[in-house]
Tab-separated table of C-alpha atoms in Angstrom:
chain	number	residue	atom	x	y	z
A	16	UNK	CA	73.129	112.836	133.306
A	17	UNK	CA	75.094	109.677	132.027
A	18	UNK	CA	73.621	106.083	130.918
A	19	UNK	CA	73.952	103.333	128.622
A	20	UNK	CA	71.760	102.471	125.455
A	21	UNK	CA	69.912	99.515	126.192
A	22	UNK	CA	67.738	99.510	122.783
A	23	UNK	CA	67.384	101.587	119.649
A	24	UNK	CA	64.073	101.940	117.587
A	25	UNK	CA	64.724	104.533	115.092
A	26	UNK	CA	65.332	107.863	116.289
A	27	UNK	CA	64.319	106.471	119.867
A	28	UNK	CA	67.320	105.194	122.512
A	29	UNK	CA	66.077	103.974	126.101
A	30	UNK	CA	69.031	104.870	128.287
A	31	UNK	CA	69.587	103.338	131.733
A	32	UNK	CA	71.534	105.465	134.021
A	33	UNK	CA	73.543	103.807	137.355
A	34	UNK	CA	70.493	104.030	139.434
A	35	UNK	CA	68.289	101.891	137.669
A	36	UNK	CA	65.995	104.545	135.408
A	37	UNK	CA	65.290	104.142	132.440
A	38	UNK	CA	64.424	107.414	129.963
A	39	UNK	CA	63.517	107.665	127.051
A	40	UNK	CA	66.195	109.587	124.736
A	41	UNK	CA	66.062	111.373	121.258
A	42	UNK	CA	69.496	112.503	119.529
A	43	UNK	CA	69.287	116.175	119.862
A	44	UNK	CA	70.365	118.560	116.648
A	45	UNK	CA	73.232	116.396	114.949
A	46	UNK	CA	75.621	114.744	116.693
A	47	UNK	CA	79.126	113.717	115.473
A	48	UNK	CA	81.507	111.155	116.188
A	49	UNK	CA	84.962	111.216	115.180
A	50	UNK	CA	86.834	108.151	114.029
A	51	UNK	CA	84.109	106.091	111.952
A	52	UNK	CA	81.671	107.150	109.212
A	53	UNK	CA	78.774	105.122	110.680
A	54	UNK	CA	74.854	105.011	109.659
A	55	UNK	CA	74.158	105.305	113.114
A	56	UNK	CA	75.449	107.715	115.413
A	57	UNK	CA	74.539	105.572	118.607
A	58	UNK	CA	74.285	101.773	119.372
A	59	UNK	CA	73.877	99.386	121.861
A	60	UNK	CA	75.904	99.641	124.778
A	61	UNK	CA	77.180	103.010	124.400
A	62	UNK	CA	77.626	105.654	127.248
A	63	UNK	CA	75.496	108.485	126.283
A	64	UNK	CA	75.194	111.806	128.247
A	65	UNK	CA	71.758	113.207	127.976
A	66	UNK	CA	69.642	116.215	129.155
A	67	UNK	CA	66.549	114.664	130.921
A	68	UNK	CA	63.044	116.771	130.122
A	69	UNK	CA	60.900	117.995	132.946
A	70	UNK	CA	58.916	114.669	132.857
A	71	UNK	CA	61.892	112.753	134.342
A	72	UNK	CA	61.040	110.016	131.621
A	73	UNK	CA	62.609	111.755	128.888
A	74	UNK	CA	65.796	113.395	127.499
A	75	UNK	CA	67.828	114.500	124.589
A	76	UNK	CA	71.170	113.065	124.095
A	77	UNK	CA	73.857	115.327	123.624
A	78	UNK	CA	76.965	113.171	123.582
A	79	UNK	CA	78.566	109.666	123.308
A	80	UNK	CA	81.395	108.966	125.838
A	81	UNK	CA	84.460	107.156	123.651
A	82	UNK	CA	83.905	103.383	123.470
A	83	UNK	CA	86.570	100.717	125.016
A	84	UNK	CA	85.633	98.494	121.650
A	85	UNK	CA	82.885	97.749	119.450
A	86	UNK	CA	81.688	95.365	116.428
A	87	UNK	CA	80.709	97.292	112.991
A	88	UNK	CA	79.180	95.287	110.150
A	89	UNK	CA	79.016	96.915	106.593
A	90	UNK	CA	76.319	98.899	105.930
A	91	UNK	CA	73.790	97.325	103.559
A	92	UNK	CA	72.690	100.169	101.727
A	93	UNK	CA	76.026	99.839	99.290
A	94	UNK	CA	77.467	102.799	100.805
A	95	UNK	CA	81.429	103.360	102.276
A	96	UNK	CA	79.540	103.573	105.613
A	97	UNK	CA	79.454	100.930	108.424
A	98	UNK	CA	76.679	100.046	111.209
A	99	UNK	CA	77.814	99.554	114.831
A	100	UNK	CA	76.580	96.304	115.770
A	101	UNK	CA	77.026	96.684	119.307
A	102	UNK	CA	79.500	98.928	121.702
A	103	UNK	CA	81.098	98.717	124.721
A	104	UNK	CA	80.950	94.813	124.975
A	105	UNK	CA	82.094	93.319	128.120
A	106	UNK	CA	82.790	89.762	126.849
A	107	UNK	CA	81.716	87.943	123.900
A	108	UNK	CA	80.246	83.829	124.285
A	109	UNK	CA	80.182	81.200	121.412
A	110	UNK	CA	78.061	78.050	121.926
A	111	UNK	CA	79.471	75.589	120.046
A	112	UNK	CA	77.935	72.108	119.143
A	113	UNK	CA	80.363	69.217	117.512
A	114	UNK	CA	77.698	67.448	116.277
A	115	UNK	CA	73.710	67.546	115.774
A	116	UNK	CA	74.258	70.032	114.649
A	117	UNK	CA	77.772	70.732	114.061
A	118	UNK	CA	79.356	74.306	114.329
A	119	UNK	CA	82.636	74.271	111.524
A	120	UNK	CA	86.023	75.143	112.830
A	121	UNK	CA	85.895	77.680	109.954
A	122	UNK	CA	82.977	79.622	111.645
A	123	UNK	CA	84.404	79.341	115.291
A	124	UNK	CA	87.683	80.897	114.044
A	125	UNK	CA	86.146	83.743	112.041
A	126	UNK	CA	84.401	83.922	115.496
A	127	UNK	CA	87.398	84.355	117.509
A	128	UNK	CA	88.939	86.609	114.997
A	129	UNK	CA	86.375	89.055	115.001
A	130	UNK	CA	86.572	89.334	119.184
A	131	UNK	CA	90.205	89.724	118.915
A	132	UNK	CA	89.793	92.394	115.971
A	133	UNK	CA	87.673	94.533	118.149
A	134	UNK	CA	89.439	93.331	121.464
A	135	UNK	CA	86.638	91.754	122.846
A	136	UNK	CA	87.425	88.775	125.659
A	137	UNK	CA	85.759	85.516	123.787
A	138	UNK	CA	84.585	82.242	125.618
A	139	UNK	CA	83.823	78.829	124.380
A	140	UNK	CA	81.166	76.894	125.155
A	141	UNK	CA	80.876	73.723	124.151
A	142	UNK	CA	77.177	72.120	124.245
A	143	UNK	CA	75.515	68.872	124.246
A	144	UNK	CA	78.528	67.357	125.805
A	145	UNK	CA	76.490	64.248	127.452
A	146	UNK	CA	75.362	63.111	123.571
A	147	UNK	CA	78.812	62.782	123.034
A	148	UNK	CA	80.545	59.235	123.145
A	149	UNK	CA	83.194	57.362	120.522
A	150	UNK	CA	84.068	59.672	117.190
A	151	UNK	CA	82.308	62.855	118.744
A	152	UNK	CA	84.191	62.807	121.883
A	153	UNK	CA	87.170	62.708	119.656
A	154	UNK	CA	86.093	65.297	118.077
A	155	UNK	CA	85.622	67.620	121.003
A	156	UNK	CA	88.747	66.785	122.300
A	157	UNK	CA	90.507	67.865	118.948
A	158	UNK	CA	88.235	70.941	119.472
A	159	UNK	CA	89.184	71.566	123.127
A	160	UNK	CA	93.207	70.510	122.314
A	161	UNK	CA	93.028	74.063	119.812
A	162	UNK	CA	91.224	76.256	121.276
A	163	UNK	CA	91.461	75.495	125.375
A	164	UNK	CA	95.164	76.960	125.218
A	165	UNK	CA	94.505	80.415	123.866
A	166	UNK	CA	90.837	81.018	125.309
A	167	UNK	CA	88.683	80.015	128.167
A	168	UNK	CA	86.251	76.649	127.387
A	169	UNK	CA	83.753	75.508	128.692
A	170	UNK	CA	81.880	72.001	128.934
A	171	UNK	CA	77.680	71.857	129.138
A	172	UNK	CA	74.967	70.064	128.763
A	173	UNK	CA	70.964	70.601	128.535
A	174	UNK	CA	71.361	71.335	132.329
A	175	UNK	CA	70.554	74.888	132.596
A	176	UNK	CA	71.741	75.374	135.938
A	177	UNK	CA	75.433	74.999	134.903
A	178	UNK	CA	75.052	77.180	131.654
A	179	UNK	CA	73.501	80.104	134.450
A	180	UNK	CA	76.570	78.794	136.531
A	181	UNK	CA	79.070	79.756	133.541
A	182	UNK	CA	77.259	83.428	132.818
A	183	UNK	CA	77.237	83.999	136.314
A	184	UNK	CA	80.847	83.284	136.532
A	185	UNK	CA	81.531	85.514	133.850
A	186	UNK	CA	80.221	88.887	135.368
A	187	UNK	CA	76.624	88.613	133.379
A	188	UNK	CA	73.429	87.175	133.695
Protein backbone atom coordinates (compact mmCIF):
# COMPACT_ATOMS: atom_id res chain seq x y z
CA UNK A 1 0.00 0.00 0.00
CA UNK A 2 1.27 3.61 -0.93
CA UNK A 3 0.63 7.08 1.04
CA UNK A 4 2.07 10.22 2.02
CA UNK A 5 3.48 11.32 5.54
CA UNK A 6 1.26 13.76 6.88
CA UNK A 7 3.09 14.07 10.48
CA UNK A 8 6.06 12.59 12.28
CA UNK A 9 6.29 12.13 16.16
CA UNK A 10 9.33 10.18 16.75
CA UNK A 11 9.41 6.82 15.49
CA UNK A 12 5.57 7.34 14.62
CA UNK A 13 4.48 8.55 10.75
CA UNK A 14 0.56 8.86 10.06
CA UNK A 15 0.36 8.04 6.38
CA UNK A 16 -2.65 8.96 4.22
CA UNK A 17 -3.13 6.77 1.31
CA UNK A 18 -5.38 8.06 -2.04
CA UNK A 19 -8.54 6.99 -0.46
CA UNK A 20 -8.63 9.06 2.41
CA UNK A 21 -7.19 6.55 5.43
CA UNK A 22 -5.12 7.39 7.55
CA UNK A 23 -2.67 4.55 9.41
CA UNK A 24 -0.59 4.71 11.65
CA UNK A 25 3.12 3.69 10.43
CA UNK A 26 6.41 2.59 12.22
CA UNK A 27 9.79 2.35 10.08
CA UNK A 28 10.29 -1.31 9.95
CA UNK A 29 14.09 -2.85 10.55
CA UNK A 30 16.38 0.01 9.01
CA UNK A 31 15.67 1.65 6.14
CA UNK A 32 18.14 3.41 3.77
CA UNK A 33 18.06 6.13 1.45
CA UNK A 34 20.59 6.79 -1.02
CA UNK A 35 21.73 10.27 -1.94
CA UNK A 36 21.68 12.24 1.54
CA UNK A 37 23.07 11.35 4.98
CA UNK A 38 19.95 12.60 6.82
CA UNK A 39 18.90 12.29 10.72
CA UNK A 40 15.72 11.25 9.57
CA UNK A 41 14.98 8.68 7.21
CA UNK A 42 11.34 10.02 6.47
CA UNK A 43 9.66 13.52 6.45
CA UNK A 44 6.79 15.31 5.65
CA UNK A 45 5.37 14.83 2.42
CA UNK A 46 7.11 11.83 1.37
CA UNK A 47 5.55 8.80 -0.55
CA UNK A 48 6.02 5.90 1.66
CA UNK A 49 5.01 2.27 0.81
CA UNK A 50 3.92 0.43 3.85
CA UNK A 51 2.63 -3.04 4.97
CA UNK A 52 -0.72 -2.34 6.81
CA UNK A 53 -1.22 -4.77 10.15
CA UNK A 54 -4.34 -6.82 10.53
CA UNK A 55 -6.02 -3.88 12.42
CA UNK A 56 -6.30 -1.84 9.18
CA UNK A 57 -5.07 1.19 11.39
CA UNK A 58 -1.59 0.26 11.35
CA UNK A 59 1.50 -0.58 9.23
CA UNK A 60 5.20 -0.79 8.90
CA UNK A 61 6.88 1.20 6.32
CA UNK A 62 9.11 -0.49 4.15
CA UNK A 63 10.13 2.09 1.57
CA UNK A 64 10.29 5.79 0.46
CA UNK A 65 9.35 6.43 -3.22
CA UNK A 66 12.23 9.06 -4.70
CA UNK A 67 11.22 12.67 -3.98
CA UNK A 68 10.56 15.38 -6.95
CA UNK A 69 12.41 18.02 -4.36
CA UNK A 70 12.77 18.74 -0.85
CA UNK A 71 14.17 21.43 1.80
CA UNK A 72 17.06 20.06 4.30
CA UNK A 73 18.24 22.30 7.13
CA UNK A 74 21.55 21.36 8.99
CA UNK A 75 21.29 19.15 11.58
CA UNK A 76 21.70 20.73 15.02
CA UNK A 77 23.39 18.14 16.78
CA UNK A 78 26.97 19.43 15.14
CA UNK A 79 27.10 16.50 13.01
CA UNK A 80 27.90 16.29 8.83
CA UNK A 81 24.22 15.17 8.77
CA UNK A 82 21.18 17.19 7.54
CA UNK A 83 17.28 17.10 8.56
CA UNK A 84 14.66 17.07 5.78
CA UNK A 85 12.49 19.86 6.50
CA UNK A 86 9.82 18.90 4.32
CA UNK A 87 9.52 16.65 0.89
CA UNK A 88 7.69 16.53 -2.00
CA UNK A 89 6.47 20.25 -1.85
CA UNK A 90 4.01 21.29 -4.36
CA UNK A 91 4.57 25.08 -4.18
CA UNK A 92 6.11 27.24 -1.69
CA UNK A 93 4.09 30.93 -0.46
CA UNK A 94 5.85 34.01 1.15
CA UNK A 95 3.65 36.64 2.85
CA UNK A 96 5.32 39.60 2.67
CA UNK A 97 4.51 42.91 4.59
CA UNK A 98 6.36 46.39 3.43
CA UNK A 99 5.70 47.93 6.42
CA UNK A 100 4.23 47.32 10.11
CA UNK A 101 6.04 45.20 10.11
CA UNK A 102 8.39 45.17 7.34
CA UNK A 103 9.78 41.90 5.70
CA UNK A 104 13.72 42.96 4.28
CA UNK A 105 14.45 42.39 0.67
CA UNK A 106 17.42 40.45 2.12
CA UNK A 107 15.06 37.80 3.72
CA UNK A 108 12.60 37.61 0.66
CA UNK A 109 15.60 36.84 -1.60
CA UNK A 110 17.23 34.22 0.62
CA UNK A 111 13.52 33.12 0.38
CA UNK A 112 13.37 32.79 -3.24
CA UNK A 113 16.77 31.31 -3.39
CA UNK A 114 16.12 28.54 -1.28
CA UNK A 115 12.75 27.52 -3.57
CA UNK A 116 14.82 27.75 -6.58
CA UNK A 117 17.74 25.65 -4.85
CA UNK A 118 15.40 22.84 -4.20
CA UNK A 119 13.16 23.65 -7.35
CA UNK A 120 10.27 24.49 -5.56
CA UNK A 121 7.57 26.98 -7.54
CA UNK A 122 7.56 30.23 -5.03
CA UNK A 123 4.67 32.88 -4.81
CA UNK A 124 4.53 36.31 -3.39
CA UNK A 125 2.14 37.63 -1.41
CA UNK A 126 2.09 40.85 -0.53
CA UNK A 127 -0.16 41.82 2.68
CA UNK A 128 -1.73 44.72 4.24
CA UNK A 129 -1.96 46.36 0.91
CA UNK A 130 -5.07 48.75 1.97
CA UNK A 131 -2.61 50.41 4.94
CA UNK A 132 -0.58 51.36 2.24
CA UNK A 133 -0.69 55.05 0.83
CA UNK A 134 2.35 57.76 -0.06
CA UNK A 135 6.13 56.28 0.77
CA UNK A 136 4.74 52.63 1.38
CA UNK A 137 2.98 52.38 -1.82
CA UNK A 138 6.27 53.35 -3.27
CA UNK A 139 7.70 50.97 -1.65
CA UNK A 140 5.56 48.09 -2.80
CA UNK A 141 5.77 49.14 -6.12
CA UNK A 142 9.71 48.99 -6.00
CA UNK A 143 8.91 45.56 -4.42
CA UNK A 144 6.43 44.42 -7.10
CA UNK A 145 8.80 46.21 -10.12
CA UNK A 146 11.67 43.21 -8.85
CA UNK A 147 10.09 40.53 -8.12
CA UNK A 148 6.57 40.53 -10.36
CA UNK A 149 8.83 39.71 -13.53
CA UNK A 150 10.48 36.51 -12.42
CA UNK A 151 7.65 35.09 -10.00
CA UNK A 152 3.96 35.20 -9.54
CA UNK A 153 2.64 38.23 -6.92
CA UNK A 154 0.07 38.71 -5.37
CA UNK A 155 -1.88 41.78 -3.74
CA UNK A 156 -4.10 41.24 -0.21
CA UNK A 157 -5.52 42.63 2.39
CA UNK A 158 -7.13 41.54 5.94
CA UNK A 159 -9.96 40.17 3.66
CA UNK A 160 -9.72 36.55 4.08
CA UNK A 161 -11.85 35.64 1.35
CA UNK A 162 -9.29 36.76 -1.30
CA UNK A 163 -6.22 35.20 0.58
CA UNK A 164 -8.62 31.60 0.40
CA UNK A 165 -9.21 32.95 -3.25
CA UNK A 166 -5.26 32.96 -3.94
CA UNK A 167 -4.64 29.26 -2.16
CA UNK A 168 -7.46 28.04 -3.92
CA UNK A 169 -6.08 29.25 -7.12
CA UNK A 170 -2.96 27.70 -6.45
CA UNK A 171 -4.06 23.94 -6.21
CA UNK A 172 -4.18 24.02 -2.10
CA UNK A 173 -6.33 24.87 0.56
Amino acid sequence: MQGRVLKSTGSWYTVLTDDGKKFQCKIRGKLRLKSIKTTNPIAIGDIVNFDPESDNATGNITSVVPRKNYIIRKSTNLSREAHIIAANIDQAMLMVTVDFPETSLVFIDRYLATAEAYQIPAILIFNKVDLFDGEFEEKLNYYLSIYSPLYPCYKTSANIAKKKSIYSNSGLS
